[in-house]
PDB file of C-alpha atoms in Angstrom:
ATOM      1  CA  UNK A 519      35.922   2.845 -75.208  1.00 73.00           C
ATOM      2  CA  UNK A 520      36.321   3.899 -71.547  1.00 84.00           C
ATOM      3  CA  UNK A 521      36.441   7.284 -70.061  1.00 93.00           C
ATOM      4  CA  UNK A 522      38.575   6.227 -67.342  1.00 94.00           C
ATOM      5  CA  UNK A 523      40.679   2.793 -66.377  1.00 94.00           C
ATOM      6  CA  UNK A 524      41.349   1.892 -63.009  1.00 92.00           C
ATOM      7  CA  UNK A 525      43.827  -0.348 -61.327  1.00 91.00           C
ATOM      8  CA  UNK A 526      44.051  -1.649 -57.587  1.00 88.00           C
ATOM      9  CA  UNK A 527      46.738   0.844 -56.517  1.00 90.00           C
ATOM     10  CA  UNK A 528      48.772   3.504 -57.705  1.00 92.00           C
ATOM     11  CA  UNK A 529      51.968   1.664 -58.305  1.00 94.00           C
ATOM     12  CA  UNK A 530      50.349  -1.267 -59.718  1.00 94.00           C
ATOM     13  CA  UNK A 531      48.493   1.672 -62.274  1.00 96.00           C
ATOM     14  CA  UNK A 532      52.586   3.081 -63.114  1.00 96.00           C
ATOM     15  CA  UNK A 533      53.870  -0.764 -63.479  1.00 96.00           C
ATOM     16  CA  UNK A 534      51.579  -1.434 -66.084  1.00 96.00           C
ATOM     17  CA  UNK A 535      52.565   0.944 -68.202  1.00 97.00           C
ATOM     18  CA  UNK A 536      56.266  -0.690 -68.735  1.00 97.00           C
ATOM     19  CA  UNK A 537      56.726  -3.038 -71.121  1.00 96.00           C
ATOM     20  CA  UNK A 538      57.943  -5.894 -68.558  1.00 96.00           C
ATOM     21  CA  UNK A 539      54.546  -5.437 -66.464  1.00 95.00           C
ATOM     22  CA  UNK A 540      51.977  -4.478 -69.684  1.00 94.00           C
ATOM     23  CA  UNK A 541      51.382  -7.502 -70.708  1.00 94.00           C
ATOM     24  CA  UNK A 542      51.535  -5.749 -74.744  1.00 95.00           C
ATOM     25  CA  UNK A 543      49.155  -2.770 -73.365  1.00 95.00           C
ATOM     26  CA  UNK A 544      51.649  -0.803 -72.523  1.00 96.00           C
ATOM     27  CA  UNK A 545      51.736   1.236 -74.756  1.00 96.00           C
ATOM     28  CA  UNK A 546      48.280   1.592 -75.013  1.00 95.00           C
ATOM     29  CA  UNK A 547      47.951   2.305 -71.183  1.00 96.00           C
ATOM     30  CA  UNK A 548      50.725   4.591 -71.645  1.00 96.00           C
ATOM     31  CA  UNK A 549      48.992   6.340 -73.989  1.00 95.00           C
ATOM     32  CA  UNK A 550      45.792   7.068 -71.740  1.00 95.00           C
ATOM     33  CA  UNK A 551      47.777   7.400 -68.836  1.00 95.00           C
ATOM     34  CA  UNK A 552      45.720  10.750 -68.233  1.00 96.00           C
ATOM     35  CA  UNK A 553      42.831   8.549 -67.548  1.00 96.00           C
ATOM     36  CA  UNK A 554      44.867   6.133 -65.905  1.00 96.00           C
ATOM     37  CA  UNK A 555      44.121   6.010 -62.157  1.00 94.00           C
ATOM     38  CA  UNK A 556      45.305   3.762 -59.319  1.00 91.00           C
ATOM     39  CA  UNK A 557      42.577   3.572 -56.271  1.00 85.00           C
ATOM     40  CA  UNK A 558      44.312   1.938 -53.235  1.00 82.00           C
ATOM     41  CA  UNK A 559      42.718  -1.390 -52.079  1.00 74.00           C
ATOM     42  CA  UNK A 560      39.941  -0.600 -55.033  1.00 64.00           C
ATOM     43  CA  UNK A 561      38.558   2.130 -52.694  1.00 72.00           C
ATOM     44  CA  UNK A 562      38.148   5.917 -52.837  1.00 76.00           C
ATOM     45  CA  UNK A 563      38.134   6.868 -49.398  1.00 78.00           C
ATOM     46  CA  UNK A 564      37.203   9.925 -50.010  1.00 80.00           C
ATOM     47  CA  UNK A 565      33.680   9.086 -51.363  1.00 83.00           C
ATOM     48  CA  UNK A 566      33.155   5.725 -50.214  1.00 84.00           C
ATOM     49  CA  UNK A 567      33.621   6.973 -46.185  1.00 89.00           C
ATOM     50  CA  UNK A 568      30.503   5.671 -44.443  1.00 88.00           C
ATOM     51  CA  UNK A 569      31.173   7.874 -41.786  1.00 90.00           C
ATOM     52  CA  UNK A 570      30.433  10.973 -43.547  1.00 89.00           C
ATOM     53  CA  UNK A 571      27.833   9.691 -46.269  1.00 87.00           C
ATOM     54  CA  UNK A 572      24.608  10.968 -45.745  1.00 85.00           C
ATOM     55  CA  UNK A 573      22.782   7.711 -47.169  1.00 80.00           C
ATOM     56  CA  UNK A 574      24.483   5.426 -44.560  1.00 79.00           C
ATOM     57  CA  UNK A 575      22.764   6.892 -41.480  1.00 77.00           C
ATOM     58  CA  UNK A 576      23.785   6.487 -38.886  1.00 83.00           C
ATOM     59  CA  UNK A 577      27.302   6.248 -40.113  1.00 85.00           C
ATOM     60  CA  UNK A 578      30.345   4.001 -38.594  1.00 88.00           C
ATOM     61  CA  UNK A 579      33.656   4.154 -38.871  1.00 88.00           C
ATOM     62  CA  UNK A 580      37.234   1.664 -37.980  1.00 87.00           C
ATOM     63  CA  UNK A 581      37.120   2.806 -35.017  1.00 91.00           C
ATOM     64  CA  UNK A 582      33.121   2.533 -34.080  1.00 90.00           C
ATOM     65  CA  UNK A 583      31.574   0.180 -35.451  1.00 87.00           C
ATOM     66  CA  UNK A 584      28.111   0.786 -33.423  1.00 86.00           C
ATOM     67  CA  UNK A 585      26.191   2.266 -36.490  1.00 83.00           C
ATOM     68  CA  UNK A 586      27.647  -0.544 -38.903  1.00 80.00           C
ATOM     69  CA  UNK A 587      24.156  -3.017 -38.449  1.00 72.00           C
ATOM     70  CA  UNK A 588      21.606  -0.494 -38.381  1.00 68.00           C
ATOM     71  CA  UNK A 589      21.367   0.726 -42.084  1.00 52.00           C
ATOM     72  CA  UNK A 590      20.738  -2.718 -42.746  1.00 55.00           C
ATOM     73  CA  UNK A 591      16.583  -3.050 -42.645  1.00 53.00           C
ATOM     74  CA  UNK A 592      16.285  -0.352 -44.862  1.00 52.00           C
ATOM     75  CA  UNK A 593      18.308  -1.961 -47.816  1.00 55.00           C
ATOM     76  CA  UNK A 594      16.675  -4.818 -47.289  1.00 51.00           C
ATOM     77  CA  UNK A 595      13.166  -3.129 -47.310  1.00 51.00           C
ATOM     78  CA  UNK A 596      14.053  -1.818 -51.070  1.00 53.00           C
ATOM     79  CA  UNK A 597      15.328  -5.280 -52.075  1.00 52.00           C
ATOM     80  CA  UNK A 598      12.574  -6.928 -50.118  1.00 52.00           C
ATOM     81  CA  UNK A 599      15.123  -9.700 -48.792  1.00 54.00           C
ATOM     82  CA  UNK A 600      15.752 -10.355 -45.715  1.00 56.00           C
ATOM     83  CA  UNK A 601      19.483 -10.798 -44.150  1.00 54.00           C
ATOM     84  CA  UNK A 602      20.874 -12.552 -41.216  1.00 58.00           C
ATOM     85  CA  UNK A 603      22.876 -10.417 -39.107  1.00 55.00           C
ATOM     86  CA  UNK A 604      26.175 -12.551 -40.135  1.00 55.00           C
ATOM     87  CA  UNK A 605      25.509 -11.633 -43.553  1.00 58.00           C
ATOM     88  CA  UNK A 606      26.004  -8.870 -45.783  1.00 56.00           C
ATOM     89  CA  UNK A 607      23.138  -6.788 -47.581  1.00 56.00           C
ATOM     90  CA  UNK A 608      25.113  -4.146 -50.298  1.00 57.00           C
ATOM     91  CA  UNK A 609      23.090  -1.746 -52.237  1.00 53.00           C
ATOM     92  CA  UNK A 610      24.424  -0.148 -55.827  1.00 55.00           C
ATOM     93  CA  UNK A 611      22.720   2.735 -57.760  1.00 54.00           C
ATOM     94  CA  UNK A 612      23.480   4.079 -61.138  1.00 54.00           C
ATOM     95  CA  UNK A 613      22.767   7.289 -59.516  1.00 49.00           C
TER      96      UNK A 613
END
């Protein structure tokens, strides 16, 4: 049981609910197509903008990337890892 179902973009979230795209869930997608939501490129911009979230301080954006390295040491502080600068260091909470 799910609350909600997501899909990689909007029209990939309608096609599935045909019967030549379903794959035999079509119906059942069709069904829950209240729930049904496609979030382009698997990202909500909206929440997921490090520019304006107040846990990734200071923030970057596209077009300056400046702030993008410096949130870094503290992630790795709570994992206790450490991370090259060429690699990545991602954080999730259940929050």
């Amino acid at each position: 049981y799910s609350d909600a179902i997501t899909t990689v973009s909007p029209r990939y979230a309608r096609e599935i609910t045909t019967p030549e795209q379903g794959c035999g869930l079509d119906g059942v997608l069709r069904e829950h197509q209240g729930v049904l939501h496609g979030i382009l490129n698997g990202v909500d911009q909206a929440v997921w903008n490090p520019a304006a979230d107040p846990q990734v301080q200071p923030g970057y954006s596209a077009n300056d990337l400046s702030g993008k390295a410096l949130p870094r040491p503290g992630c790795s502080g709570s994992w206790a890892c450490t991370t090259a600068p060429s690699r990545c260091c991602a954080e999730w909470s259940a929050a």
